[in-house]
Amino acid sequence: MLIRTHNCGQLRETNIGATVRLAGWVNAYRGHGTGLVFIDLRDRYGVTQVVFDGEQHDPDTMKLADHLRNEDVIAVEGTVRIRVGGENPKLVTGKVEVVVSKFEVLGKTDPLPFLPDDSGSGGKLANEDIRGKYRYIDLRRPAMQHILSSRHRLYQSTRRYFDENGFLEIETPILYKSTPEGAREFLVPSRNVPGSWYALPQSPQLFKQILMVAGCDRYMQICRCFRDEDPRADRQAEFTQIDLEMSFVRREQVMEMMEGFVRRLWKDMCGYDVPPIPRMPYREAMERFGIDRPDTRYGLEITDISEVAARTDAAFFTETLAKGADRPRFNSKRGVVKAIRIPGGAEKLTRKLTDGYHEFVRSFGAGGCAAVKVNAQGDFETGIAKFLAPVKNELFAVLGLRPGDTVLFVADLYAVATKALGELRQKVARDIGLIPKPGSEGGPWNFLFVIDFPMFERDKESGRWIAMHHPFTAPRDDQADAFVHADVNDEITIESIVSAGYDIVLNGQEIAGGSIRIHDRTVQSKVFQLLGMTPEQAREKFSFLLEALSYGAPPHGGIAFGLDRLVMNFVGTANIRDVIAFPKTQTGQDLMTSAPSKATDEQLRDVFVKSTHEPPRG
């Protein structure tokens, strides 16, 4: 017998009088003691009320119905009628109900660790670890079913758009070669080649470039990527990205194609028409917002007041400004003084908060944060007010100050002051409630292309050059000659080289990053040299890429979208574990399957590996 003819979110008034079969989980049970039993039957499509009437069933059947409990699995057959007692407006099926003529218990449940109810017990969801252990129950929640459905719709919208635009969906290997792309890799021992290891891919970057050399022209893939780094709320060690590459293109063509994708995706997912996405150079983003992924939904912009600060008597300003004074304006080691105007801050920010900001910026390497208030008479008071009196009018003009404002200052080297104020800006916005709360569809949506990134930056720990995007990013067209002819020891020139990279930022979160790639073997070799690789090391790690570039490589570029982060935005969650069917914990564990788990001695011998881990004694 067919188990179901309809799903539990399908029946409407047009079905009245029809005989139907439904199957699902008991979502709620109500026994009225009058020979009637009401069951809310649930599947992933919705909920339908079904009714057991003692006048139509023998006592044994009613007894069986009376013993149904939440999460039992049943199938019913019955007739659709108008819901007796009035409509339930909370259900799309709320105008009808099914009077059961036959039913079958398909699966009884043991006592449950928690109910798959979005409101949870007492209005609070079960502990996340418990929900992770019993993920198959947690995934029954309507909210989780909605997330899985949204993720599926995102996949389909993605594939349709890129198929329409001539992209080929091509799979790339999961068992990969270890390459220095930034994050720590997951390693897999080889049984057939003793002592050798595969690495799981951090991204398909090298393979998609090889595909461009191979003439595939336009490539896309929804792929799994792996990075052995500490998880956080919006990051997992195992994640999914939408990976793309195009041949015979310049930067603007790639950006136009991806802007079209963003526009299609938001229209398909939530009916939103994305306006033209503005472009902002990296340097402007850092100057105004102190971060390369600025949240432009609120103000609190940063202003460089170094010229004004130099005319004060404040030694902590003037001494800072003397550092690296002969360096270019945006050089990371030049001293600067920067400030943020907080409109109405005199009332919104307590002394406790402003004192806390001093310690907050110190955690990012800055010496501290000074604060002043503008009183009702338009004078500075508290903090460093006495030092600012000689330049009061200039500061009012530069910062646009008004009575009731607060100003926060940081004086330090350019890189440190910019980073500290960029983080402080976000903290202040949270403290005074400037960040909009997501609506039912996740918005409001503020998109931004950030472009013209530096190619290289100094690693804080080693002091060596590292690629800001990755080692395969090309210099911007007008920077190519300067890079090729630059002395690798010329720090100021190297730091000033601008790349052909681009990121897409949404509400202060990077949702995609890409670049035009290097297609010239000589340029690629020089990048490896600058990053501290000898020619032998470069050949060992990237010989196949360097060889491919020597056999006629087209200009090409691409981008990768973080698919999990896209879903997070559409469903309005800040926790990446909500949007992955089977996520890992903060320590990389799968609580449901108890992975990772120990391997047997035999398994280790098969792959020529011996554990050096010593279990704790006692």
Coordinates of N, CA and C in Angstrom, one line a residue, residues 38-142:
F38 N -6.5 13.8 19.1 CA -6.0 14.7 18.1 C -4.4 14.6 18.0
I39 N -3.9 14.4 16.8 CA -2.5 14.3 16.6 C -2.1 15.4 15.6
D40 N -1.1 16.2 15.9 CA -0.4 17.0 14.9 C 0.7 16.2 14.3
L41 N 0.5 15.9 13.0 CA 1.4 15.0 12.3 C 2.4 15.9 11.5
R42 N 3.7 15.7 11.6 CA 4.7 16.5 11.0 C 5.6 15.8 10.1
D43 N 6.0 16.4 8.9 CA 7.1 16.0 8.1 C 7.8 17.3 7.8
R44 N 8.8 17.2 6.9 CA 9.6 18.4 6.6 C 8.8 19.5 5.9
Y45 N 7.6 19.2 5.4 CA 6.9 20.2 4.6 C 5.9 21.0 5.5
G46 N 5.6 20.4 6.7 CA 4.6 21.2 7.5 C 3.9 20.2 8.5
V47 N 2.8 20.7 9.0 CA 2.0 20.0 10.1 C 0.6 19.9 9.6
T48 N -0.1 18.8 9.8 CA -1.5 18.6 9.6 C -2.1 18.0 10.8
Q49 N -3.3 18.5 11.2 CA -4.0 17.8 12.3 C -4.8 16.6 11.8
V50 N -4.6 15.5 12.5 CA -5.4 14.3 12.2 C -6.2 13.9 13.4
V51 N -7.4 13.4 13.2 CA -8.3 13.1 14.3 C -8.7 11.6 14.3
F52 N -8.6 11.0 15.5 CA -9.1 9.7 15.7 C -10.4 9.8 16.5
D53 N -11.5 9.2 15.9 CA -12.9 9.3 16.4 C -13.3 8.0 16.9
G54 N -13.6 7.8 18.2 CA -14.0 6.6 18.8 C -15.2 5.9 18.1
E55 N -16.0 6.7 17.5 CA -17.2 6.2 16.8 C -16.8 5.4 15.5
Q56 N -15.6 5.7 15.0 CA -15.2 5.0 13.8 C -14.2 3.9 14.0
H57 N -13.7 3.8 15.2 CA -12.7 2.8 15.5 C -13.1 1.9 16.7
D58 N -12.6 0.6 16.7 CA -12.8 -0.3 17.8 C -11.9 0.2 19.0
P59 N -12.3 -0.3 20.2 CA -11.5 0.1 21.4 C -10.0 -0.1 21.3
D60 N -9.6 -1.3 20.7 CA -8.2 -1.6 20.6 C -7.4 -0.5 19.8
T61 N -8.1 -0.1 18.7 CA -7.4 0.9 17.8 C -7.3 2.2 18.5
M62 N -8.4 2.6 19.2 CA -8.4 3.9 20.0 C -7.3 3.8 21.1
K63 N -7.2 2.6 21.7 CA -6.2 2.5 22.8 C -4.8 2.7 22.2
L64 N -4.6 2.1 21.0 CA -3.3 2.3 20.4 C -3.0 3.7 20.0
A65 N -4.1 4.4 19.5 CA -3.9 5.8 19.2 C -3.7 6.7 20.4
D66 N -4.4 6.3 21.5 CA -4.2 7.0 22.8 C -2.8 6.9 23.4
H67 N -2.1 5.9 22.9 CA -0.7 5.7 23.5 C 0.4 6.2 22.5
L68 N 0.0 6.9 21.5 CA 0.9 7.6 20.6 C 1.6 8.8 21.4
R69 N 2.8 9.0 21.2 CA 3.5 10.1 21.9 C 4.5 10.8 20.9
N70 N 5.0 11.9 21.3 CA 5.8 12.7 20.4 C 6.9 11.9 19.8
E71 N 7.1 12.1 18.5 CA 8.2 11.5 17.7 C 8.0 10.0 17.3
D72 N 6.8 9.4 17.7 CA 6.5 8.2 17.1 C 6.2 8.4 15.6
V73 N 6.5 7.4 14.7 CA 6.3 7.6 13.3 C 5.1 6.8 12.9
I74 N 4.1 7.4 12.2 CA 2.9 6.8 11.9 C 2.5 7.1 10.4
A75 N 1.7 6.3 9.9 CA 1.0 6.5 8.6 C -0.5 6.5 8.8
V76 N -1.2 7.4 8.2 CA -2.7 7.4 8.4 C -3.4 7.5 7.0
E77 N -4.6 7.0 7.0 CA -5.5 7.2 5.8 C -6.8 7.8 6.4
G78 N -7.3 8.7 5.7 CA -8.6 9.3 6.1 C -9.1 10.3 5.2
T79 N -10.2 11.0 5.6 CA -10.9 12.0 4.8 C -10.6 13.4 5.3
V80 N -10.4 14.3 4.3 CA -10.2 15.7 4.6 C -11.5 16.4 4.9
R81 N -11.6 17.2 5.9 CA -12.8 18.0 6.2 C -12.4 19.3 6.8
I82 N -13.3 20.2 6.8 CA -13.1 21.5 7.5 C -12.7 21.3 8.9
R83 N -11.8 22.0 9.4 CA -11.3 21.8 10.8 C -12.4 22.2 11.8
V84 N -12.8 21.2 12.6 CA -13.9 21.5 13.6 C -13.3 22.3 14.7
G85 N -14.0 23.3 15.1 CA -13.5 24.2 16.2 C -12.8 25.4 15.7
G86 N -12.7 25.6 14.4 CA -12.1 26.8 13.8 C -10.7 26.6 13.3
E87 N -10.3 27.6 12.5 CA -9.0 27.6 11.8 C -7.9 27.8 12.8
N88 N -6.8 27.1 12.5 CA -5.5 27.4 13.2 C -4.6 28.3 12.3
P89 N -4.6 29.6 12.5 CA -3.9 30.5 11.6 C -2.4 30.3 11.6
K90 N -1.8 29.5 12.6 CA -0.4 29.3 12.7 C 0.1 28.3 11.7
L91 N -0.9 27.5 11.1 CA -0.5 26.4 10.1 C -1.0 26.8 8.8
V92 N -0.3 26.5 7.7 CA -0.7 26.7 6.4 C -1.9 25.7 6.0
T93 N -1.9 24.6 6.8 CA -3.0 23.6 6.6 C -4.1 23.8 7.7
G94 N -4.1 25.0 8.3 CA -4.9 25.2 9.5 C -6.4 25.2 9.3
K95 N -6.9 25.2 8.0 CA -8.3 25.3 7.8 C -8.9 23.9 7.6
V96 N -8.1 22.9 7.6 CA -8.6 21.5 7.4 C -8.0 20.6 8.4
E97 N -8.6 19.4 8.5 CA -8.0 18.3 9.3 C -8.4 17.0 8.6
V98 N -7.7 15.9 9.0 CA -8.0 14.6 8.4 C -8.6 13.7 9.4
V99 N -9.8 13.1 9.2 CA -10.4 12.2 10.0 C -9.9 10.8 9.7
V100 N -9.2 10.1 10.6 CA -8.5 8.9 10.3 C -9.5 7.7 10.2
S101 N -9.3 6.9 9.1 CA -10.1 5.7 9.0 C -9.2 4.5 9.2
K102 N -7.9 4.6 8.9 CA -6.9 3.6 9.1 C -5.6 4.2 9.5
F103 N -4.8 3.5 10.3 CA -3.5 4.0 10.6 C -2.6 2.9 11.0
E104 N -1.3 3.1 10.9 CA -0.3 2.1 11.2 C 0.9 2.8 11.9
V105 N 1.4 2.2 13.0 CA 2.6 2.7 13.7 C 3.8 2.1 12.9
L106 N 4.6 3.0 12.3 CA 5.8 2.6 11.6 C 7.0 2.5 12.4
G107 N 7.1 3.3 13.5 CA 8.2 3.3 14.3 C 8.0 3.9 15.7
K108 N 8.2 3.2 16.8 CA 8.0 3.8 18.1 C 9.3 4.4 18.6
T109 N 9.3 5.4 19.4 CA 10.5 6.1 19.8 C 10.8 5.7 21.3
D110 N 12.0 5.6 21.6 CA 12.5 5.6 23.0 C 12.3 6.9 23.6
P111 N 12.4 7.0 25.0 CA 12.4 8.4 25.6 C 13.4 9.3 25.0
L112 N 13.0 10.5 24.6 CA 13.9 11.4 23.9 C 14.8 12.3 24.8
P113 N 16.0 12.5 24.4 CA 16.9 13.4 25.2 C 16.3 14.9 25.1
F114 N 15.6 15.2 24.1 CA 15.0 16.6 23.9 C 14.0 16.5 22.8
L115 N 13.0 17.4 22.8 CA 12.1 17.4 21.7 C 12.6 18.3 20.6
P116 N 12.4 17.9 19.3 CA 12.8 18.8 18.2 C 11.8 19.9 18.0
D117 N 11.8 20.8 18.9 CA 10.9 22.0 18.9 C 11.7 23.2 18.9
D118 N 11.5 24.1 18.0 CA 12.3 25.3 17.9 C 12.2 26.2 19.1
S119 N 11.1 26.1 19.9 CA 11.0 27.0 21.1 C 11.8 26.3 22.2
G120 N 12.0 25.0 22.2 CA 12.7 24.3 23.2 C 11.9 24.2 24.5
S121 N 12.5 23.5 25.5 CA 11.8 23.3 26.7 C 11.9 24.6 27.5
G122 N 10.8 25.2 27.9 CA 10.8 26.4 28.7 C 11.3 27.6 27.9
G123 N 11.1 27.5 26.5 CA 11.5 28.6 25.6 C 13.0 28.6 25.3
K124 N 13.7 27.5 25.7 CA 15.2 27.5 25.5 C 15.6 26.2 24.8
L125 N 16.4 26.3 23.8 CA 16.8 25.0 23.1 C 17.7 24.2 24.0
A126 N 17.8 22.9 23.7 CA 18.7 22.1 24.5 C 20.1 22.5 24.3
N127 N 21.0 22.1 25.2 CA 22.4 22.4 25.1 C 23.0 22.0 23.7
E128 N 23.8 22.8 23.1 CA 24.3 22.5 21.8 C 25.1 21.2 21.7
D129 N 25.8 20.8 22.7 CA 26.5 19.6 22.7 C 25.5 18.4 22.6
I130 N 24.5 18.5 23.4 CA 23.4 17.4 23.4 C 22.8 17.4 22.0
R131 N 22.5 18.5 21.4 CA 21.9 18.5 20.1 C 22.9 18.0 19.1
G132 N 24.2 18.2 19.3 CA 25.2 17.7 18.4 C 25.3 16.2 18.4
K133 N 25.2 15.6 19.6 CA 25.2 14.2 19.8 C 24.1 13.5 19.2
Y134 N 22.9 14.1 19.3 CA 21.7 13.5 18.7 C 21.3 14.4 17.5
R135 N 22.2 14.6 16.6 CA 21.9 15.5 15.5 C 20.7 15.1 14.7
Y136 N 20.5 13.8 14.5 CA 19.4 13.4 13.7 C 18.0 13.8 14.3
I137 N 18.0 14.0 15.6 CA 16.8 14.6 16.3 C 16.7 16.1 16.1
D138 N 17.9 16.8 16.3 CA 17.9 18.2 16.2 C 17.6 18.6 14.7
L139 N 18.0 17.8 13.7 CA 17.7 18.2 12.4 C 16.2 18.1 12.0
R140 N 15.4 17.5 12.9 CA 13.9 17.4 12.7 C 13.3 18.8 13.0
R141 N 14.0 19.6 13.7 CA 13.3 20.9 14.0 C 13.0 21.7 12.8
P142 N 11.8 22.3 12.7 CA 11.4 23.1 11.5 C 12.4 24.1 11.1

